Short mmCIF file of C-alpha atoms and ligand atoms in Angstrom, two decimals:
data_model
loop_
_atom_site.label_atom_id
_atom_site.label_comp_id
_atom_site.label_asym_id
_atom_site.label_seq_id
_atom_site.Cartn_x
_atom_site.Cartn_y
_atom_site.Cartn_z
CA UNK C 285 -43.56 39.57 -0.62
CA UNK C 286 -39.77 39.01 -0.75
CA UNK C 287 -37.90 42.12 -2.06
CA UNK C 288 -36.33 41.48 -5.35
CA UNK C 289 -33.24 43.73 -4.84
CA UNK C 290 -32.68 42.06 -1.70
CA UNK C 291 -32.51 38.62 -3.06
CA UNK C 292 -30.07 39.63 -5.67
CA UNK C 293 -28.43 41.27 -3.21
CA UNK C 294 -28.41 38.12 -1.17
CA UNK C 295 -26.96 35.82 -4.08
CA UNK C 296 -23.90 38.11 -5.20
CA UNK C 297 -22.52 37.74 -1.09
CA UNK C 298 -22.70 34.25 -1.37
CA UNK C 299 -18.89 32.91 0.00
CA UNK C 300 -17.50 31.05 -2.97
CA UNK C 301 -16.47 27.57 -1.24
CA UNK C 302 -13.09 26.40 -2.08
CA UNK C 303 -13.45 22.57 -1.41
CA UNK C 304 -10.31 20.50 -1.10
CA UNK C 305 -9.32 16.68 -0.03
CA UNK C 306 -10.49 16.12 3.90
CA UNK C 307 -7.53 16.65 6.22
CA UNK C 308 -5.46 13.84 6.57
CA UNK C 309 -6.26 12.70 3.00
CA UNK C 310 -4.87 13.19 -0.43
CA UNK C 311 -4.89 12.94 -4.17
CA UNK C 312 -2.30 10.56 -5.94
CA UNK C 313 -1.81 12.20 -9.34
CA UNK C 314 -0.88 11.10 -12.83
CA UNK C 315 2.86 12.05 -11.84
CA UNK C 316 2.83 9.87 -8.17
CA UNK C 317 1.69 6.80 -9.97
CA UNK C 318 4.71 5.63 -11.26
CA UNK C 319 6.02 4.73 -7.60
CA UNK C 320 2.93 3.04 -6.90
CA UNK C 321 2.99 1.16 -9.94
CA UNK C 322 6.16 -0.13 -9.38
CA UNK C 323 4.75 -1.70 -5.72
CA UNK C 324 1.94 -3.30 -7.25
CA UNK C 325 4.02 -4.62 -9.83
CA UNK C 326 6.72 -6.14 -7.10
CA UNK C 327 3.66 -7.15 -5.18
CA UNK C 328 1.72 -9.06 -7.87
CA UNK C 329 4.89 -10.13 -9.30
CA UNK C 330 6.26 -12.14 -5.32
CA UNK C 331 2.42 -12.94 -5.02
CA UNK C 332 2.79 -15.07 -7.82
CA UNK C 333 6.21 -16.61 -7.39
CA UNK C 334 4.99 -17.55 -3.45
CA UNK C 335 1.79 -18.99 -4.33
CA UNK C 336 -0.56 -16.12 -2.56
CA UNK C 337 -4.00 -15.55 -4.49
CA UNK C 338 -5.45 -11.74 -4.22
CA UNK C 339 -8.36 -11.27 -2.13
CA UNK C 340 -10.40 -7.76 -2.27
CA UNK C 341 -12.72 -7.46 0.77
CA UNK C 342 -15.11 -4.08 1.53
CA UNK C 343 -13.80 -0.87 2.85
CA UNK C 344 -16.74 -0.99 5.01
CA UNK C 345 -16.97 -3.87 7.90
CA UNK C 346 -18.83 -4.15 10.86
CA UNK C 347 -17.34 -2.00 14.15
CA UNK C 348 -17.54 -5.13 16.33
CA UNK C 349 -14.92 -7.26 13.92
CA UNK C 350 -12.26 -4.94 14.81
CA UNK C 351 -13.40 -4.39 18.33
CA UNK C 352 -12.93 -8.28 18.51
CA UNK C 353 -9.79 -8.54 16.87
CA UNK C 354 -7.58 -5.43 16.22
CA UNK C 355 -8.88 -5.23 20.09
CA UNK C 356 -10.96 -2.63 22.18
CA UNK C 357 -8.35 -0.81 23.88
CA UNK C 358 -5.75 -0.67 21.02
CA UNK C 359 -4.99 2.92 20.36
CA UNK C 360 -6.31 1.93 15.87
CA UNK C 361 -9.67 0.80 17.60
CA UNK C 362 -10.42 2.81 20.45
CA UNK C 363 -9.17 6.39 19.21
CA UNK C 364 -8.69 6.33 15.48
CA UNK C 365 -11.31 4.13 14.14
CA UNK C 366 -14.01 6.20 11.79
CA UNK C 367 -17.02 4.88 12.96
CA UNK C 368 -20.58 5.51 11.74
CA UNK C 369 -24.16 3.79 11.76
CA UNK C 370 -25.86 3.10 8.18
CA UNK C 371 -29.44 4.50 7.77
CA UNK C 372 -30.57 1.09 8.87
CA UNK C 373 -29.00 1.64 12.66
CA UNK C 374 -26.15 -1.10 11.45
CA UNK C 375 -22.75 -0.21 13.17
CA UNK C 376 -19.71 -0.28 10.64
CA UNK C 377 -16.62 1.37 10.27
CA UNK C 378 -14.22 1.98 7.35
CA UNK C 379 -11.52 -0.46 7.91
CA UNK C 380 -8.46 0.41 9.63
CA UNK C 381 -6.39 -2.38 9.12
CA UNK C 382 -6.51 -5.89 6.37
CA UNK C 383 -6.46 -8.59 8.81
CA UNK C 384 -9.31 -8.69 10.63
CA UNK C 385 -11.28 -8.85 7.13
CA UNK C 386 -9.22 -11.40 5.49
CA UNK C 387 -9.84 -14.15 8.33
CA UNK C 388 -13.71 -13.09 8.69
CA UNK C 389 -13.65 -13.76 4.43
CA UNK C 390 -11.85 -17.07 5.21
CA UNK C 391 -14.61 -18.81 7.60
CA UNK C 392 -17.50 -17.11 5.41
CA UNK C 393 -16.25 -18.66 2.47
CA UNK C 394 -15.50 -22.16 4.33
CA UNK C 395 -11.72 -21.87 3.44
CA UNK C 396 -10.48 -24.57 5.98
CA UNK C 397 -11.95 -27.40 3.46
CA UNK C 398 -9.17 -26.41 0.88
CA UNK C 399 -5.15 -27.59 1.10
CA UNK C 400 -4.05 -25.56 3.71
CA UNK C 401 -2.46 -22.66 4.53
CA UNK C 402 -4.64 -20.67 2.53
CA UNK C 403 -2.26 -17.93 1.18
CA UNK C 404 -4.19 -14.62 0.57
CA UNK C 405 -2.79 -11.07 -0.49
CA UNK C 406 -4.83 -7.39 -0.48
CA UNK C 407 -3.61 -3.76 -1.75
CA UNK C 408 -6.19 -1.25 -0.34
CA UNK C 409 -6.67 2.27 1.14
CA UNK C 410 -7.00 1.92 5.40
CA UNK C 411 -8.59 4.50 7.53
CA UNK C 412 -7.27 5.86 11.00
CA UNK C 413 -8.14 8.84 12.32
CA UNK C 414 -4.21 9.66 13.46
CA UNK C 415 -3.07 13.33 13.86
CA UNK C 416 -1.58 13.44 10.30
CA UNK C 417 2.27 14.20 10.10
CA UNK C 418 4.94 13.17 7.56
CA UNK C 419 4.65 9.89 6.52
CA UNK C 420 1.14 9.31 8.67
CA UNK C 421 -2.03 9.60 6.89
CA UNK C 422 -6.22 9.07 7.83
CA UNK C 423 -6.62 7.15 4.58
CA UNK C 424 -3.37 5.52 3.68
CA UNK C 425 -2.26 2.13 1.63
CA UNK C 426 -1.35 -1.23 2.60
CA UNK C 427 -0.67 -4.23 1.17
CA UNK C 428 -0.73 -7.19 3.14
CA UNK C 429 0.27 -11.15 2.57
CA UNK C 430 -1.51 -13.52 5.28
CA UNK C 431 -1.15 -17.83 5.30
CA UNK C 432 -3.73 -18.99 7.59
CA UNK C 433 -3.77 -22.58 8.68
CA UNK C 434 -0.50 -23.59 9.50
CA UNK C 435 1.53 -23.82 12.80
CA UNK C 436 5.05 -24.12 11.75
CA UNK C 437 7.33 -21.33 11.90
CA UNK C 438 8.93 -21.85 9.26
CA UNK C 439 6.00 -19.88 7.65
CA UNK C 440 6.84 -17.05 10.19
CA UNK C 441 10.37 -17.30 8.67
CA UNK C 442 8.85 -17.51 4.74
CA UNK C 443 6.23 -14.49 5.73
CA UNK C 444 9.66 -12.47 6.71
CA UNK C 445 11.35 -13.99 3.19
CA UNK C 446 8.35 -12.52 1.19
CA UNK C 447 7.91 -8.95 2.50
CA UNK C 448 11.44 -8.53 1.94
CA UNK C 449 12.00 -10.12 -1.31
CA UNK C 450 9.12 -7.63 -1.85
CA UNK C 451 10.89 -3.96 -0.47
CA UNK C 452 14.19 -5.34 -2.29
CA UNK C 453 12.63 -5.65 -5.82
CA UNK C 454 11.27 -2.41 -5.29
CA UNK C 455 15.07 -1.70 -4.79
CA UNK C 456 15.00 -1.36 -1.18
CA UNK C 457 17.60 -3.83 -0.19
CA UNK C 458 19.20 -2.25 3.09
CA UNK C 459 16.30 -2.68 5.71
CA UNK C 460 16.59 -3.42 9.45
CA UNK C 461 14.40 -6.48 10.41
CA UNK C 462 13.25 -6.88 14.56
CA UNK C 463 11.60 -9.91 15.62
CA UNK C 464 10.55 -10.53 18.92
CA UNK C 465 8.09 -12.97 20.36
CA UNK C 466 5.31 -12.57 22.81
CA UNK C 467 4.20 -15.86 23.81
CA UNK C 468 0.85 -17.67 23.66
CA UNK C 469 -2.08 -17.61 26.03
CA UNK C 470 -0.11 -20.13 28.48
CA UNK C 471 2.54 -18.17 29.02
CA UNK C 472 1.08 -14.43 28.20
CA UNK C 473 -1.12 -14.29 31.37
CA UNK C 474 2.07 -15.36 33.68
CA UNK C 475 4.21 -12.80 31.66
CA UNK C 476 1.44 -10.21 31.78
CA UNK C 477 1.56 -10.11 35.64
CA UNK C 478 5.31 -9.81 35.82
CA UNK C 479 5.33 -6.77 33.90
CA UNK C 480 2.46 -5.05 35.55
CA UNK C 481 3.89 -5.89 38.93
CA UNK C 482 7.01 -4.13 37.63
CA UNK C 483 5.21 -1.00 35.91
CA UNK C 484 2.77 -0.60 39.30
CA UNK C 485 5.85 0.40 41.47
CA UNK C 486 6.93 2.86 38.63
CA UNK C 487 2.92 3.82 37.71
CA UNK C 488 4.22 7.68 38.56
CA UNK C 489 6.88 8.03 36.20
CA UNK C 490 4.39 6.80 33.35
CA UNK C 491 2.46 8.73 30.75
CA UNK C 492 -0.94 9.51 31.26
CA UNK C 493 -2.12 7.14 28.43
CA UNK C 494 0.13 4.48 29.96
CA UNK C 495 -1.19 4.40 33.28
CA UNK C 496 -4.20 3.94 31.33
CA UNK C 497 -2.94 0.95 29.30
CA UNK C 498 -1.53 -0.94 33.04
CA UNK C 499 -5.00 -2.18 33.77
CA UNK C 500 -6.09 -2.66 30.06
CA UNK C 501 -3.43 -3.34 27.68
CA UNK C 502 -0.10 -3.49 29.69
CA UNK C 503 2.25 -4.90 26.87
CA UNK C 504 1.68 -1.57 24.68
CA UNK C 505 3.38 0.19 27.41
CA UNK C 506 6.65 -0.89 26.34
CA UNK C 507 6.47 0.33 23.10
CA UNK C 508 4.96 3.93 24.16
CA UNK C 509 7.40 6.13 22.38
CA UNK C 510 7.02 8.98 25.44
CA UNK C 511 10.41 9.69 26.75
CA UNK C 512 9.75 8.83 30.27
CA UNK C 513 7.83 5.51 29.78
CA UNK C 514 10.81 4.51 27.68
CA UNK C 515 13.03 5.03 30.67
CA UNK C 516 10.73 2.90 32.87
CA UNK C 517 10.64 -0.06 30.19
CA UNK C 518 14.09 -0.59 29.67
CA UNK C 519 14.30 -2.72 32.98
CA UNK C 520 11.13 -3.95 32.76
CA UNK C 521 10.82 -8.57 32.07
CA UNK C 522 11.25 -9.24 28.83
CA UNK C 523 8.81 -11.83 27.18
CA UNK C 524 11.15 -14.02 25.16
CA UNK C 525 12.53 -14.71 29.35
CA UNK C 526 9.55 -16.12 30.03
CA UNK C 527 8.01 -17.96 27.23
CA UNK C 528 6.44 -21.53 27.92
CA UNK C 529 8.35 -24.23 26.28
CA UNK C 530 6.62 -24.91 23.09
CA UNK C 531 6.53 -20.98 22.60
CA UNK C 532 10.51 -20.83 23.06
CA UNK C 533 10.92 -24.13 20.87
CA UNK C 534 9.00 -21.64 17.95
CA UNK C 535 10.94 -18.87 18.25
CA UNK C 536 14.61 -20.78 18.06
CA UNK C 537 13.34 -22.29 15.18
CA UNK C 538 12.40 -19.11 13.37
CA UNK C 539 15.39 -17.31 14.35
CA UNK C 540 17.46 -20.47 12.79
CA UNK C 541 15.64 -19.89 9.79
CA UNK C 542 16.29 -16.49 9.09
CA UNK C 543 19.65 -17.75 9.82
CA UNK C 544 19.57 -20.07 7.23
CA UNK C 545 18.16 -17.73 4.68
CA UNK C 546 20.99 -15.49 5.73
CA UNK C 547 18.30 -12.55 6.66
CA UNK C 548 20.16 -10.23 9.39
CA UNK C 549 17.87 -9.48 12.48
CA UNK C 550 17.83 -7.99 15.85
CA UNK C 551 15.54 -8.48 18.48
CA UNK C 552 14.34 -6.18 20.06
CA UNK C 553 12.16 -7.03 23.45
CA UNK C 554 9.95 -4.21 23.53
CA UNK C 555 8.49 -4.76 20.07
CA UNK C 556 4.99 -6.01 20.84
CA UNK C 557 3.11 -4.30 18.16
CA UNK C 558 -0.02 -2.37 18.60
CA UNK C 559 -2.88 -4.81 18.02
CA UNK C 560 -4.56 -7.85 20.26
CA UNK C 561 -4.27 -10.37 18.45
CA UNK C 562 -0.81 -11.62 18.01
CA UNK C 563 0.74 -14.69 19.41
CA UNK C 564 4.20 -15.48 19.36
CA UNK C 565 6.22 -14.01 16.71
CA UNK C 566 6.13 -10.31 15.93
CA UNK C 567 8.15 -8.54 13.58
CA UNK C 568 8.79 -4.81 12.04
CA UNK C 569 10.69 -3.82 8.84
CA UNK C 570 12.43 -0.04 9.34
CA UNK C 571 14.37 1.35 7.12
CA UNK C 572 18.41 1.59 8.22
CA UNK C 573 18.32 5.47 8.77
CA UNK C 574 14.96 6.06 10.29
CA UNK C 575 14.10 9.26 12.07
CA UNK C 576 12.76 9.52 15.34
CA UNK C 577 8.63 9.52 15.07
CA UNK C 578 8.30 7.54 11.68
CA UNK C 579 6.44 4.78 10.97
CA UNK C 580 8.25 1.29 9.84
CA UNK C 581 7.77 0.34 6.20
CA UNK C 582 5.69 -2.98 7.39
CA UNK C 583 5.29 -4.68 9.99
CA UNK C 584 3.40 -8.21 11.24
CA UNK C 585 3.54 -11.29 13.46
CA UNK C 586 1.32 -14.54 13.81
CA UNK C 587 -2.30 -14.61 14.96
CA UNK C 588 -3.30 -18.19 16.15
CA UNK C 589 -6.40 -17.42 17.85
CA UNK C 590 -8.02 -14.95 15.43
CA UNK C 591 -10.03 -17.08 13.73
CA UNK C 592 -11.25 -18.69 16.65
CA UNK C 593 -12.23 -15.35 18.14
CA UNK C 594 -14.17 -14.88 15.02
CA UNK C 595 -16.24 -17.98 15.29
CA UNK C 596 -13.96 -20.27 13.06
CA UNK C 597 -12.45 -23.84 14.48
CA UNK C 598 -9.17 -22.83 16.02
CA UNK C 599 -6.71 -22.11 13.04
CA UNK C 600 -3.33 -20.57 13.47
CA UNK C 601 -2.06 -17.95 11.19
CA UNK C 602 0.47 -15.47 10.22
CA UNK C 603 1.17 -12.60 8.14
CA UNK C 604 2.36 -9.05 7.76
CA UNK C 605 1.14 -5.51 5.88
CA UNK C 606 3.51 -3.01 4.78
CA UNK C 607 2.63 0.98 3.89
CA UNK C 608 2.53 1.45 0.60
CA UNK C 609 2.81 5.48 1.46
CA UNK C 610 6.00 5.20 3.62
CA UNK C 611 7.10 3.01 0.95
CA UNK C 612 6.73 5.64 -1.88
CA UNK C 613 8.66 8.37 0.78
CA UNK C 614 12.01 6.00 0.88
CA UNK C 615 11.76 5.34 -2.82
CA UNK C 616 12.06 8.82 -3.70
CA UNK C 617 14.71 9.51 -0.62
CA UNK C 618 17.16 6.75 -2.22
CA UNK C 619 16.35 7.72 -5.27
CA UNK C 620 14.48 4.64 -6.88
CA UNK C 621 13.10 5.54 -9.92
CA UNK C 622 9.19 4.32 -10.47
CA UNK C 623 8.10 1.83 -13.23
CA UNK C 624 8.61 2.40 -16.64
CA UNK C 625 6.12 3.67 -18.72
CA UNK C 626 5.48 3.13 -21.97
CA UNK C 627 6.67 6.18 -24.16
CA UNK C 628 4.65 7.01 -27.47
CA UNK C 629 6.48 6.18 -30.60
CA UNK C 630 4.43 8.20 -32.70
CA UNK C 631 2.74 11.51 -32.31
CA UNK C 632 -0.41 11.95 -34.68
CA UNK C 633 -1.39 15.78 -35.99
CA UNK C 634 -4.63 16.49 -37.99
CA UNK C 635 -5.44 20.12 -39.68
CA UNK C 636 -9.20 20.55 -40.17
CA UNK C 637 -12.40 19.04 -39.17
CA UNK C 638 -12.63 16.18 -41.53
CA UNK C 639 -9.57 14.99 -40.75
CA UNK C 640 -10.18 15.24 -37.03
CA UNK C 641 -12.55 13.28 -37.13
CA UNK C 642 -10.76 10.93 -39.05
CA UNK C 643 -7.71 10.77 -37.24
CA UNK C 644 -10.17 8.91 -34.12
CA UNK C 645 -9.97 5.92 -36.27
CA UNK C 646 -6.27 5.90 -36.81
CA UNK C 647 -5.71 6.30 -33.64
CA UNK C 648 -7.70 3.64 -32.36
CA UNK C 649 -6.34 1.11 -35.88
CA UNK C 650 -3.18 2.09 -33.59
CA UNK C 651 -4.11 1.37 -30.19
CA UNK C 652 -5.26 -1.80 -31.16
CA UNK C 653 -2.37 -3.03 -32.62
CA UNK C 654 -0.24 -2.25 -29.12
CA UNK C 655 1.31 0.98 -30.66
CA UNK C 656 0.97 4.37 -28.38
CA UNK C 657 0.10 6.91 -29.60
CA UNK C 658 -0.06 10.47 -28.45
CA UNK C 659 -2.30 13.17 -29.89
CA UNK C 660 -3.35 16.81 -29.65
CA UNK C 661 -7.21 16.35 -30.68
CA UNK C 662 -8.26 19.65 -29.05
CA UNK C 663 -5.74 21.69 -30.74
CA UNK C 664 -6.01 22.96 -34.50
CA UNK C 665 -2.80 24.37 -35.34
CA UNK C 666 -0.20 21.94 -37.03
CA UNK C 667 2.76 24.23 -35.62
CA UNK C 668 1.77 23.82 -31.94
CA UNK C 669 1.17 20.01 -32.29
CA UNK C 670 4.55 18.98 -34.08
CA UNK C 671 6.07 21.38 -31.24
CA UNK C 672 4.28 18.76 -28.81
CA UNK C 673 5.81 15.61 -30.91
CA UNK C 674 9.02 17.34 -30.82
CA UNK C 675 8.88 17.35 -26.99
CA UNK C 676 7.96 13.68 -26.92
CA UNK C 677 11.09 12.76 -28.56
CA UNK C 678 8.54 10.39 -31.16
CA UNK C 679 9.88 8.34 -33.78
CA UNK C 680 6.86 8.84 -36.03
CA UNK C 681 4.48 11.93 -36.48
CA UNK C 682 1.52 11.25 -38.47
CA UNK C 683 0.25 13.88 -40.18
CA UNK C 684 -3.52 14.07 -41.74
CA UNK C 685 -3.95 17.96 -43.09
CA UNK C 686 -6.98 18.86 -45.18
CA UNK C 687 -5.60 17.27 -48.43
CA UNK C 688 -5.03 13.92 -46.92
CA UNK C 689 -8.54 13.55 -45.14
CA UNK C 690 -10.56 14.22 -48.63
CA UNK C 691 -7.84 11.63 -50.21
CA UNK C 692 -7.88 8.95 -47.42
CA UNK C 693 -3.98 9.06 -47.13
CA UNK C 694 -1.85 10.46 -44.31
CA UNK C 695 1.86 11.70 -44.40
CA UNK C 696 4.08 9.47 -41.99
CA UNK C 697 7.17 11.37 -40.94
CA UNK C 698 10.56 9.52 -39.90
CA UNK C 699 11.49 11.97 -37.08
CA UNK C 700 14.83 10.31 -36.87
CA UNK C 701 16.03 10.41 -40.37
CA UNK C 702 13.69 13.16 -41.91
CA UNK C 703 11.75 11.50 -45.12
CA UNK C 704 8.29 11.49 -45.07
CA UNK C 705 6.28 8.91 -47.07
CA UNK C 706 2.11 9.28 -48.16
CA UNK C 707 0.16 6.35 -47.42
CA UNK C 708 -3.74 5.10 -47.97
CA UNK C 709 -5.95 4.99 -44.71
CA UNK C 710 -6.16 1.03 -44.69
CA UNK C 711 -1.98 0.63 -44.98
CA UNK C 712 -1.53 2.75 -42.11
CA UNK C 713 -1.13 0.69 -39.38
CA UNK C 714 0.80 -1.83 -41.05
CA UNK C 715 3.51 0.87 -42.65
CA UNK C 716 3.74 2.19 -38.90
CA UNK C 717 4.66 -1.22 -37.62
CA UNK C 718 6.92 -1.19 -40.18
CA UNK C 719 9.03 1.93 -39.78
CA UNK C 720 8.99 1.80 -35.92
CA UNK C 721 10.49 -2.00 -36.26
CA UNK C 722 13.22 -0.40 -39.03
CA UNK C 723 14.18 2.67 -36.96
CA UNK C 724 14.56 0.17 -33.56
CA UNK C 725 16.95 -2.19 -35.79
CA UNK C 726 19.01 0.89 -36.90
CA UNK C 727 18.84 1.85 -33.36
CA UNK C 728 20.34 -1.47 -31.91
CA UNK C 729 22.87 -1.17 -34.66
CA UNK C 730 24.13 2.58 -33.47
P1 LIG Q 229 0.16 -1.58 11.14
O1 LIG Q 229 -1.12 -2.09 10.56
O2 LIG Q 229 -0.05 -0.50 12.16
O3 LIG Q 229 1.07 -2.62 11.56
O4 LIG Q 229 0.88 -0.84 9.96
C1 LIG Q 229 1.60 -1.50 8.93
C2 LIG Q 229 2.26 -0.44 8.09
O5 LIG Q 229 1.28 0.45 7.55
C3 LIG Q 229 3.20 0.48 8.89
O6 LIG Q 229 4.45 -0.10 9.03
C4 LIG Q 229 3.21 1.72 8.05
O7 LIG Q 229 4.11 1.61 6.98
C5 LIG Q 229 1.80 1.76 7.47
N1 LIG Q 229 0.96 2.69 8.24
C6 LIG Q 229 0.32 2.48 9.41
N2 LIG Q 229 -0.36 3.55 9.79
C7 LIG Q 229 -0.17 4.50 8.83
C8 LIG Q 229 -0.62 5.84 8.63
N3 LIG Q 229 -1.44 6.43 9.49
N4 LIG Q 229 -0.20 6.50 7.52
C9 LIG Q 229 0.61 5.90 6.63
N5 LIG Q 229 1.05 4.65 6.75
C10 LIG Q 229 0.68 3.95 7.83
#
């Protein structure tokens, strides 16, 4: 028989749990949102104007689409990549990256029969398992802009021309574009050998994880941010020296483009990028003033194999994703304000039970006509809520007390010139209109 005291006993130790986001994670609140507003709005807003359609693909995929693409040994892949089997034995992983996903939804959906390229955009939470710092998250947000089925670079140049027109309606003008380019698979292999050739008789001065990377993914060495690989690198063949012809042709071109669009650039050699599949161009967006260990604000490159790799007819694409984290950061360093909201114009205050009640259906007569409105439903004293409209700055308060609610009327209250005016239920949405379009006339006039 179990003891009685003891149980009790056992229930009152229980250790309250204090549960809070995973590490790594976080809540956006009602406060944050106005910065991320103000991306999606640029972002829908150049979406339109360049002709890209949205595309929303799962959070979940299968592990081998990234293995396949993103690329085995990339650090995103083979370290950070949250991983997990379904109750049916399926492997699948939450996402760590947009591209891979929008070019597997482009051959399931058989979107080589329409006008090509195909133009897709995504906003979406991505999940690496990174050792979170400032600015570097395990779920963070990207958007991402990718034009699949066309080989001309001056699509390289017009990805480039989006994602900044993007970053300079959010008002980040002053970036610092690097392009590079890494070849194709003619020239890659020949390229590849140079540089290992080079890094072999310096394997001793690398980083652990580099000498790692010399017999599996050699390029990411020179873009290893550890002090002493850096050293080694800055000697080391550069790719755009030894690109094959029609690779080199590509790159002048793009490069006269940005010229023409009057987009400053630098390029800098030992920009790769982390991930297996590009070809050719690669780019990054910084911001000018940087600090050592940050992430760039986007970054991206063309990709003429992936859908090939992925079972489609060989298709070339490019594109580029930016963070929409890092972005919020420099807004709020440069002092970019977030979108506008819309303020309430009228505050409505109700005394008393019936007229509670009653004020729901104002409020929503209100709503429904486009005017915001903010309330204080939970709260019963009149003082506290005209305290709240005063706060507010409203032009109207609304004011159904006891009286009002057994008469059907309501008391509207010009906050900006003081009269107050008693009006029936059914004219109350039109006398609002009314007033608010008065007081912004008088307004325009002052
Ligand atoms: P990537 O897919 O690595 O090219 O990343 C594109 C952009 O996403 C970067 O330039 C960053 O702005 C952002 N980003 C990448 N990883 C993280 C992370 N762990 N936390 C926050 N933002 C990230």
């Amino acid at each position: 028989m179990p003891n009685p005291k003891q149980k009790n006993n056992n229930s009152s130790k229980k250790k309250k749990i204090k549960f809070q986001t995973v590490r790594g994670m976080r809540d956006i609140l009602p406060e944050e949102q106005i910065y991320w507003n103000k991306i999606r709005k640029a972002v829908d807003r150049v979406a339109v104007d360049y002709n890209y359609g949205r595309i929303d693909t799962p959070i979940v995929e299968p592990t081998n689409l990234f293995e396949r693409t993103t690329g085995k040994e990339t650090d995103v892949v083979k370290k950070e990549m949250y991983k997990f089997e379904t109750q049916s034995g399926k492997k699948v992983s939450l996402r760590p990256e947009g591209t891979p996903s929008i070019v597997r939804a482009y051959i399931e959906h058989g979107m080589r029969t329409k006008p090509s390229p195909i133009k897709l955009f995504y906003i979406g939470p991505m999940f690496r398992h990174d050792r979170p710092q400032k600015g570097r998250y395990r779920e963070f947000f990207q958007f991402g802009f990718e034009a699949i089925g066309e080989q001309d670079p001056i699509l390289d140049a017009q990805i480039i021309q989006t994602a900044l027109r993007i970053f300079s309606s959010i008002g980040i003008s002053k970036t610092a574009l690097q392009v590079n380019s890494i070849g194709c698979q003619e020239c890659r292999p020949n390229y590849d050998n140079l540089l290992v050739s080079y890094l072999k008789n310096r394997k001793q001065a690398l980083c652990m994880d580099c000498k790692d990377r010399l017999k599996k993914n050699p390029l990411r060495i020179l873009d290893c941010k550890e002090e002493k690989c850096t050293q080694v690198v800055t000697q080391a063949p550069q790719a755009v020296d030894h690109l094959c012809p029609d690779c080199k042709k590509h790159f002048i071109y793009l490069l006269e483009c940005l010229d023409e669009l009057k987009i400053t650039y630098s390029i800098n050699p030992h920009l790769v990028r982390g991930l297996d599949y590009y070809t050719k161009t690669v780019f990054e967006i910084w911001s000018k003033d940087d600090e050592e260990g940050r992430v760039a604000l986007g970054g991206g490159g063309r990709y003429d194999y992936l859908v090939e790799k992925l079972g489609g007819k060989k298709t070339p694409g490019v594109g580029f994703a930016a963070g929409m984290d890092r972005i919020v950061e420099e807004m709020k360093e440069r002092g970019i304000k977030g979108a506008k909201t819309s303020q309430p114009k009228v505050f409505l205050a109700q005394l008393g039970d019936l007229a509670k009640m009653k004020s729901l259906s104002i409020f929503q007569g209100l709503e429904k006509a486009g005017i915001t409105v903010a309330e204080s439903f939970g709260r019963g004293n009149l003082k506290t809520q005209l305290k709240k409209a005063n706060q507010l700055k409203v032009d109207l308060v609304l004011i159904m007390g006891q009286r009002e609610s057994l008469d059907e009327t309501v008391i509207i209250k010009d906050m900006t010139g003081g009269n107050q005016e008693v009006v029936t239920l059914g004219k109350v949405v039109i006398e609002v209109k009314k007033k608010l379009k008065k007081i912004k006339k008088e307004v325009r006039v002052k």
